[in-house]
Tab-separated table of C-alpha atoms in Angstrom:
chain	number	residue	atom	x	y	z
A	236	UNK	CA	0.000	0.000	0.000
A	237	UNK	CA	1.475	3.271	-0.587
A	238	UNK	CA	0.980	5.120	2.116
A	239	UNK	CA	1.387	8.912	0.659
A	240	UNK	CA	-1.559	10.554	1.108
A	241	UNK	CA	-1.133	13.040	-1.931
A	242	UNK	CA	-3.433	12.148	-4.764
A	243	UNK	CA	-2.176	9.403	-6.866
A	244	UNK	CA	-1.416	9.924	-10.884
A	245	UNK	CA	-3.364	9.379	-13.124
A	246	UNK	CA	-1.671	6.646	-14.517
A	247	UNK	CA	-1.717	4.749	-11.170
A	248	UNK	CA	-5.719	4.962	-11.225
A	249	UNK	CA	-6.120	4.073	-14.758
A	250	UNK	CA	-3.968	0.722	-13.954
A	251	UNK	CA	-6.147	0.173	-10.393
A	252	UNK	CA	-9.545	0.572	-12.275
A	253	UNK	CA	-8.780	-1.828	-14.796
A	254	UNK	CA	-10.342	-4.678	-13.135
A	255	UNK	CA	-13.358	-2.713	-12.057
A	256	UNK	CA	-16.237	-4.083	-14.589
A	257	UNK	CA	-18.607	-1.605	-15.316
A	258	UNK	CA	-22.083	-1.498	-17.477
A	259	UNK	CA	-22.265	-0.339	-20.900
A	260	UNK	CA	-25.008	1.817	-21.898
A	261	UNK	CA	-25.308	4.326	-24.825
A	262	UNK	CA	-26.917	7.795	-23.860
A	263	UNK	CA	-28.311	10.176	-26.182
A	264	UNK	CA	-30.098	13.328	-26.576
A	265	UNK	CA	-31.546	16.083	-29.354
A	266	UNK	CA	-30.556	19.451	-30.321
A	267	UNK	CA	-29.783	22.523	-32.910
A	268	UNK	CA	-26.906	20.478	-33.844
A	269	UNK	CA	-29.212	17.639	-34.652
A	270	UNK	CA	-28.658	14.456	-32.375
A	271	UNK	CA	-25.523	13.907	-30.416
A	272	UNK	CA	-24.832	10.435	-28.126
A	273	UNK	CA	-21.831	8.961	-26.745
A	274	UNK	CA	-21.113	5.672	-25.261
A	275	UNK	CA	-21.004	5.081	-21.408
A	276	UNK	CA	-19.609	3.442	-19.106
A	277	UNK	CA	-20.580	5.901	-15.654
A	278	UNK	CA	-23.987	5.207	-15.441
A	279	UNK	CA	-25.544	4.212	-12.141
A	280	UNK	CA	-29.377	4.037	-10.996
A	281	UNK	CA	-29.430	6.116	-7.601
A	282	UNK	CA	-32.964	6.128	-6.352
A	283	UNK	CA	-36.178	4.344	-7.310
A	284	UNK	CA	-37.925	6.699	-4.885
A	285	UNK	CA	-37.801	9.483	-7.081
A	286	UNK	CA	-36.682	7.364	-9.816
A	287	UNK	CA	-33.405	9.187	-10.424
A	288	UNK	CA	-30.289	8.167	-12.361
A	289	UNK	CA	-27.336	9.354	-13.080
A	290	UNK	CA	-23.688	9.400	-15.587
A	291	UNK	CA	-20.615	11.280	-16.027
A	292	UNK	CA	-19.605	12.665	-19.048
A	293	UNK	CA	-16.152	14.613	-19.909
A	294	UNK	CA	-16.354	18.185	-20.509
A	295	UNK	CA	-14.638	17.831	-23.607
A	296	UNK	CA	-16.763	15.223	-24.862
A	297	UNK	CA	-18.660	16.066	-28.679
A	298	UNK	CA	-22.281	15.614	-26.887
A	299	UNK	CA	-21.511	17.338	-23.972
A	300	UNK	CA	-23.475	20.758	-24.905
A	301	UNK	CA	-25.902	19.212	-26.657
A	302	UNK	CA	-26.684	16.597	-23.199
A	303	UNK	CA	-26.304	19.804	-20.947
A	304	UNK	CA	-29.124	21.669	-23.068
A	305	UNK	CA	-31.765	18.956	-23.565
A	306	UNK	CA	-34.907	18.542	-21.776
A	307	UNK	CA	-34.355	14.915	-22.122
A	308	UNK	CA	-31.808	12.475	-22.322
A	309	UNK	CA	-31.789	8.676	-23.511
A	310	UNK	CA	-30.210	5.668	-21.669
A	311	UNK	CA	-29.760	2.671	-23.607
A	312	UNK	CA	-28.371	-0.175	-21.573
A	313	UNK	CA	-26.652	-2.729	-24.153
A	314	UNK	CA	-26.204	-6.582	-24.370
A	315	UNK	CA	-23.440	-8.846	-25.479
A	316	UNK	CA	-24.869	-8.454	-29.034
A	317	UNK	CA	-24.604	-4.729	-29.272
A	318	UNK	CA	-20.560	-4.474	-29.099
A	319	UNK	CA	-20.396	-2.973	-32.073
A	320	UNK	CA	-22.859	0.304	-31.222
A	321	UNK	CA	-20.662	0.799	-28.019
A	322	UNK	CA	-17.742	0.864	-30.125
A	323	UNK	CA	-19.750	2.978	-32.650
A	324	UNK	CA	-20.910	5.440	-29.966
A	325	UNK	CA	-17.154	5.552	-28.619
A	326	UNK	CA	-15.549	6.778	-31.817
A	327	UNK	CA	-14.551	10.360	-32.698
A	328	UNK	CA	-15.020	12.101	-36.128
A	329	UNK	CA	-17.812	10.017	-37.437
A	330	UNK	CA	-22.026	10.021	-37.657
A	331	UNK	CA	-22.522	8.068	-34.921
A	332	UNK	CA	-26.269	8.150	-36.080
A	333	UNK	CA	-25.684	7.262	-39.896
A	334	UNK	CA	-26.657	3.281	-41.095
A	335	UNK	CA	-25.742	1.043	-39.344
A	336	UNK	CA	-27.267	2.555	-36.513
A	337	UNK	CA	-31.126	2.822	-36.551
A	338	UNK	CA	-33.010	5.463	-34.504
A	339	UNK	CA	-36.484	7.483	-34.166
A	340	UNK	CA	-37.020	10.412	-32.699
A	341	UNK	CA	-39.143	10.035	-28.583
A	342	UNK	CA	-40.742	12.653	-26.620
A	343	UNK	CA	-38.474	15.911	-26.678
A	344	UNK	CA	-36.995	14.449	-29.698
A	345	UNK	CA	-34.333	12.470	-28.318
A	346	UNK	CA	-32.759	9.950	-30.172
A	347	UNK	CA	-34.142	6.192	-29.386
A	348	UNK	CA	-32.103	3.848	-30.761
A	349	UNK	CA	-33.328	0.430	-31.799
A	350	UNK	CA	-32.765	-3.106	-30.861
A	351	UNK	CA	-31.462	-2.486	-27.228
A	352	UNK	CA	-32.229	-4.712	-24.052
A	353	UNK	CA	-33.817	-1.393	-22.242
A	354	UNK	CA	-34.363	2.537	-22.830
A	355	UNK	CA	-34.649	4.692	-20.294
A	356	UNK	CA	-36.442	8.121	-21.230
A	357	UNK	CA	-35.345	10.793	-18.769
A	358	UNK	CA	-36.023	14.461	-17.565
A	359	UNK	CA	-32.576	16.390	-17.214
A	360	UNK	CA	-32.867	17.318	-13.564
A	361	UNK	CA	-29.047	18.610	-13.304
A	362	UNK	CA	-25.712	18.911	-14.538
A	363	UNK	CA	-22.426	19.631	-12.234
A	364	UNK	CA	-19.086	19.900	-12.870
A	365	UNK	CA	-16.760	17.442	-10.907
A	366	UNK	CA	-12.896	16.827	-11.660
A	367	UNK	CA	-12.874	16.897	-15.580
A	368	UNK	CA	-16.377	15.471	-15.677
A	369	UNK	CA	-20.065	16.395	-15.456
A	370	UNK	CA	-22.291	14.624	-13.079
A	371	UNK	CA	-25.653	14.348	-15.157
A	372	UNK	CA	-28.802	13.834	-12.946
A	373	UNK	CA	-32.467	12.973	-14.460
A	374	UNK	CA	-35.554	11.562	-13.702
A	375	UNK	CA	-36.833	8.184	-15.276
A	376	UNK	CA	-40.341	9.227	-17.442
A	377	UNK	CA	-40.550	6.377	-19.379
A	378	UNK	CA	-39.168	2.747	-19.636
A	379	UNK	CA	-39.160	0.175	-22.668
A	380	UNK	CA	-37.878	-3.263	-23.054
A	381	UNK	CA	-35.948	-4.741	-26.245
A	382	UNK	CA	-35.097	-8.351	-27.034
A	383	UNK	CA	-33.340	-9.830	-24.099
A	384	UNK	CA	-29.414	-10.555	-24.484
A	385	UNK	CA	-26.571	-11.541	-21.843
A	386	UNK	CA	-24.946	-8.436	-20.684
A	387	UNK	CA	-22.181	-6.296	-21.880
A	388	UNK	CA	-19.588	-4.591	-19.193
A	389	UNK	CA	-16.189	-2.611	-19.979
A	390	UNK	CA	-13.162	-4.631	-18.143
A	391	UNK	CA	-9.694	-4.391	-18.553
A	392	UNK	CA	-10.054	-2.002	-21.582
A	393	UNK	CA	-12.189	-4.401	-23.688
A	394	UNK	CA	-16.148	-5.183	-24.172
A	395	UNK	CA	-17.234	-8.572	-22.330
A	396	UNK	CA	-20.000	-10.570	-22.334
A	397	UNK	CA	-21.819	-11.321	-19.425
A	398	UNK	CA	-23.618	-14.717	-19.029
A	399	UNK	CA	-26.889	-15.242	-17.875
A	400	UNK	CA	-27.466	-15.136	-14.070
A	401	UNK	CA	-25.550	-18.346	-12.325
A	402	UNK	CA	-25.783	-17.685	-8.600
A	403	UNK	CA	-29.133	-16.181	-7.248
A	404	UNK	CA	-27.623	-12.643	-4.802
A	405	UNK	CA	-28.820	-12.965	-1.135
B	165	UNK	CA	-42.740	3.099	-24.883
B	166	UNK	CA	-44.867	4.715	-22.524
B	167	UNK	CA	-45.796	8.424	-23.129
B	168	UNK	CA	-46.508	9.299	-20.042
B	169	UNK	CA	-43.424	11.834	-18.667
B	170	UNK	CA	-44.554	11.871	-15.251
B	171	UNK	CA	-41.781	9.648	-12.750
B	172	UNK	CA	-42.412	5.941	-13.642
B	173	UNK	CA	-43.124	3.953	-10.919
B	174	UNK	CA	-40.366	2.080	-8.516
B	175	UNK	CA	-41.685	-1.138	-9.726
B	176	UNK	CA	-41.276	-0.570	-13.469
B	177	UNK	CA	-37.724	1.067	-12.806
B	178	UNK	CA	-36.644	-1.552	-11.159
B	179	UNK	CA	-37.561	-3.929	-13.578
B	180	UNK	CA	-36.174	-2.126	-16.469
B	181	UNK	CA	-32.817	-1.751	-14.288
B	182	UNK	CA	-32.746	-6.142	-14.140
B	183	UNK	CA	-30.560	-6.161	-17.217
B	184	UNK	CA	-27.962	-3.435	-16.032
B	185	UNK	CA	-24.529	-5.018	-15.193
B	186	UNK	CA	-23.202	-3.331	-12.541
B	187	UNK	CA	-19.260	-4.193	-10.932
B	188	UNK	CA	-19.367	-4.952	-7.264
B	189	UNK	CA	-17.063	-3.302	-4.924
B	190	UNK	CA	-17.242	-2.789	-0.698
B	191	UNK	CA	-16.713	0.416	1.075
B	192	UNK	CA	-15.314	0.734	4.125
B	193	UNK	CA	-14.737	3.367	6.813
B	194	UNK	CA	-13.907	3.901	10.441
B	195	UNK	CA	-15.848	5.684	13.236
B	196	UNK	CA	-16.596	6.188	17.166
B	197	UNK	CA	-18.611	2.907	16.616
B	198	UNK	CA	-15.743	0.855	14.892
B	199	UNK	CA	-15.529	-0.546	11.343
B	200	UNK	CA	-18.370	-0.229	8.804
B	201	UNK	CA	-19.015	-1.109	5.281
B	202	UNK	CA	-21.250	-2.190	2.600
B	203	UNK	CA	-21.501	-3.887	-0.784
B	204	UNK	CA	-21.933	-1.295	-3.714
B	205	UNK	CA	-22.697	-1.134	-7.250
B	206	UNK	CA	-22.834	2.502	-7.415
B	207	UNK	CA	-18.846	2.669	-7.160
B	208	UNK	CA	-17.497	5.169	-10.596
B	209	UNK	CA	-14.722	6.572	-11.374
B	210	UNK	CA	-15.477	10.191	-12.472
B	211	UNK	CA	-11.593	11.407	-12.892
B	212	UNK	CA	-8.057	10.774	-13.398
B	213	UNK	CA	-6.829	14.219	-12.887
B	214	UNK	CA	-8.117	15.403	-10.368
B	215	UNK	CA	-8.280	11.258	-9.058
B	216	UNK	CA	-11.891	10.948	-8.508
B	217	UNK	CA	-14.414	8.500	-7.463
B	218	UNK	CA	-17.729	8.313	-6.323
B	219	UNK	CA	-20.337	6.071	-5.173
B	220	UNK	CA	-23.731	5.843	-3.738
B	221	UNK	CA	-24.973	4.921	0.017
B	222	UNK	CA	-28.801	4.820	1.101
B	223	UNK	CA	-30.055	6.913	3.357
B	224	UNK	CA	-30.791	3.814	5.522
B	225	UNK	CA	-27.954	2.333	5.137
B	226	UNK	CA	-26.455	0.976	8.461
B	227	UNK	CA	-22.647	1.819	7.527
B	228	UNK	CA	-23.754	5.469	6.266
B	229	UNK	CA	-23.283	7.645	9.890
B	230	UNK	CA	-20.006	5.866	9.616
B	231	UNK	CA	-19.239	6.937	5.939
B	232	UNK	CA	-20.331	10.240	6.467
B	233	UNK	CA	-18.406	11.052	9.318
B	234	UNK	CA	-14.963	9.852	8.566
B	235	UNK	CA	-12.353	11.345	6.857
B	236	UNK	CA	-11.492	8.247	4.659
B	237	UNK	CA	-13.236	5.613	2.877
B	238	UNK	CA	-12.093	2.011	1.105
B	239	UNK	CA	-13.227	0.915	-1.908
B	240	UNK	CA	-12.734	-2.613	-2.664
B	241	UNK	CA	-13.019	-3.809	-6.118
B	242	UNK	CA	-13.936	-7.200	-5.761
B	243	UNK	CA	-13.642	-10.336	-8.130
B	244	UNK	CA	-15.256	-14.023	-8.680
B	245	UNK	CA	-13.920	-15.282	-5.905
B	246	UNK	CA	-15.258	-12.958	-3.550
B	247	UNK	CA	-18.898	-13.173	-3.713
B	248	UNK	CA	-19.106	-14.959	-0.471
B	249	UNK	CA	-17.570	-11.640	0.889
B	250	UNK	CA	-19.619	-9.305	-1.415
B	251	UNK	CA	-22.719	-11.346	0.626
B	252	UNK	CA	-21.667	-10.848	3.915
B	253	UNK	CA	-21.505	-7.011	3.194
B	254	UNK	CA	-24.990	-6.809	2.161
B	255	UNK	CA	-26.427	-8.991	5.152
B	256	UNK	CA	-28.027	-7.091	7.903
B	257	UNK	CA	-27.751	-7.982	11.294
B	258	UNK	CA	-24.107	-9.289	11.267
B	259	UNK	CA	-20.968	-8.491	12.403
B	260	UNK	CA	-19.281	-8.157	8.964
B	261	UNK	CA	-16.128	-7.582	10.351
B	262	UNK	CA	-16.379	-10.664	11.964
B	263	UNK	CA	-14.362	-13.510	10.687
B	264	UNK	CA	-14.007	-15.185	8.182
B	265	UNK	CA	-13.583	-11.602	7.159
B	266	UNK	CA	-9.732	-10.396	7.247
B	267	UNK	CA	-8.264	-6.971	7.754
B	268	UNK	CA	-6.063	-3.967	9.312
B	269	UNK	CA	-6.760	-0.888	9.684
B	270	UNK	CA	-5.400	1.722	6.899
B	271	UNK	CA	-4.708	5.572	7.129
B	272	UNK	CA	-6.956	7.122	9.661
B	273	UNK	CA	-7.826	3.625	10.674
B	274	UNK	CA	-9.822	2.743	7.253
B	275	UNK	CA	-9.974	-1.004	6.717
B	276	UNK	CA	-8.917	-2.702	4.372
B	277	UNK	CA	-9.903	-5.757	3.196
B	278	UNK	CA	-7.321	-8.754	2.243
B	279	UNK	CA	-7.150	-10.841	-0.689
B	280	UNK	CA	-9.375	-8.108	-2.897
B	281	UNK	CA	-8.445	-7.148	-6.312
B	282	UNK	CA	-7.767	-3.610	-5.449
B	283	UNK	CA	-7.811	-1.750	-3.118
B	284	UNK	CA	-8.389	2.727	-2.654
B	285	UNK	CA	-8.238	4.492	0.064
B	286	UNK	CA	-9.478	7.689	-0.687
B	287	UNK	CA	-10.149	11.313	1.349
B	288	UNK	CA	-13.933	11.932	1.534
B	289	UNK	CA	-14.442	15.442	-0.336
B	290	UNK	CA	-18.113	16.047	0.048
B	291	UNK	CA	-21.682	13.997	0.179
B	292	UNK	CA	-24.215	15.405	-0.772
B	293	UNK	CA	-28.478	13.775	-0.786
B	294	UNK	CA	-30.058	12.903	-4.307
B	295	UNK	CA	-33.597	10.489	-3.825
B	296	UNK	CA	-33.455	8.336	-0.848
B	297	UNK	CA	-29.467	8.041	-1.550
B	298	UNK	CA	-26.048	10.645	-0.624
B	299	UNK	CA	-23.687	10.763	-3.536
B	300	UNK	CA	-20.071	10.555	-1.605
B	301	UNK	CA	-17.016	11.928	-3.475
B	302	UNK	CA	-13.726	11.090	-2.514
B	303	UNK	CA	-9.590	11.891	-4.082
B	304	UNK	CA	-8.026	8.605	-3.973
B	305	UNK	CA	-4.820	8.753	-2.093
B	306	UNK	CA	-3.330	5.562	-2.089
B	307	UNK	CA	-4.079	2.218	-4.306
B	308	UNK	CA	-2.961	-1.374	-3.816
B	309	UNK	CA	-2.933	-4.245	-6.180
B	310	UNK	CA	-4.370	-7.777	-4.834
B	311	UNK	CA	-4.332	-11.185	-6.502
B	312	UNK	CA	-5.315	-11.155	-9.745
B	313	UNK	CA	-9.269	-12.702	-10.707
B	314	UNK	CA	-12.013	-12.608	-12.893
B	315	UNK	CA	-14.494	-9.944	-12.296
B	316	UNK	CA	-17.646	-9.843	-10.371
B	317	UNK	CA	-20.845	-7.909	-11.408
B	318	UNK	CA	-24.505	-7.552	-10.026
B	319	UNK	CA	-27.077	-8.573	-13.006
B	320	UNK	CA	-30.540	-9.893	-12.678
B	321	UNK	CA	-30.577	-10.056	-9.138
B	322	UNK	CA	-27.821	-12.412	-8.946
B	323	UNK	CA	-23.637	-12.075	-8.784
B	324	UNK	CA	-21.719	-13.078	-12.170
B	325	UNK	CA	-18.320	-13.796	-12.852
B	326	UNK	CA	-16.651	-12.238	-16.072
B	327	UNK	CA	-14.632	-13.789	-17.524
B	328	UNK	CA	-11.460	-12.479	-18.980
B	329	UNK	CA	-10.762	-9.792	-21.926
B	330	UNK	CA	-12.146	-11.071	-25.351
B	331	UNK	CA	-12.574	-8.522	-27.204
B	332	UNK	CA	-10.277	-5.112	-27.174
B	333	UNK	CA	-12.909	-2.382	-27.495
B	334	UNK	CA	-11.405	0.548	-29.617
């Protein structure tokens, strides 16, 4: 353990998180600049009583003004059959909305994208900056279910499968 | 998709959350009382530079006093072959410090957990109430590598291995 109490580099996080799986989801949302969406990996549920959730997003990210200016912002929680629109959603300099990806517009006009395991339609509630990052904070207004798939999580810099459940949580 | 934009109900939330992989970590802190902790799957990192991390404790929640009170907290990232531990942090009405449970006490007195993945102890910044939950910020100070082990997620209702890297994601 290192016992220095200064905050550690950056480098020495990135290599600590690495085995920390997290969930995938793609969020999106509409605006003058037409739709914008990014992939995520910072998404957590925080209260069902106000349904509430919340993700981070980086302050230099391309759908950050467009997410901070929306009514309404999308959460699309993927499955072990939608690597390829995480990756999609992940890369820089392209139409992350153009074929392959298929998409109609939901209340506000954000962006729903098809064939997901779950969408999550929410009211913006907040936004606050935090380290390099924006802590984004809505309310749950709608819900739909998609075909169900095994999971997908980001570990150790790759996208990985989840099985189906094995051991029932106490 | 429902239309309606009013809150959705805790019921339908919660079902639409089932598919959500989340990674599993416990938190751990120090107080007057002794050691506390809990089983999370709110645990994010939100930034390298600043290091930044945050996670998400019910109101209710027996360790939360505890959490909110002390000037560090643990976070334990936890792998397959610590569900029986991940288990024992989210049973009520034991002593989860108790063996089989190993540990010593860490800066300020924070425990920390053997045979984890990783461990980070990290200097509570703020905590703040969202819903029934308090978001709790924290630097991370100091970081420790354990044995190395497939992950460990919360899907479903139930605790899941991962299995190694397959894929690189781009």
């Amino acid at each position: 353990m290192t016992r220095s109490l200064r905050p550690v580099p950056a480098d020495a996080l990135r290599a600590a998180l690495r085995p920390h799986a997290a969930g995938v989801v793609v969020v999106t949302a509409a605006g003058e600049r037409g739709p914008a969406g990014l992939t995520a990996t910072s998404f957590t549920p925080v209260s069902l009583t106000p349904p509430l959730v919340s993700f981070y997003i980086g302050q230099s990210a391309s759908a950050w003004h467009t997410v901070r200016d929306a009514d309404y912002f999308a959460v699309h929680v993927l499955g072990a059959r939608q690597r390829a629109l995480a990756t999609r959603f992940a890369t820089s300099g392209i139409d992350r909305f153009a074929a392959p990806t298929t998409w109609r517009p939901g209340p506000g006009g954000v962006p729903l994208l098809d064939g997901v395991v779950t969408q999550l339609v929410c009211a913006q509630l907040s936004t606050r900056p935090i380290g390099d990052h924006h802590l984004v904070l809505g309310t749950v207004v709608a819900v739909a279910h998609g075909p169900d798939d095994a999971g997908l999580v980001h570990r150790d810099g790759a996208l990985v499968p989840v099985a189906s459940s094995i051991t029932q949580a106490s």
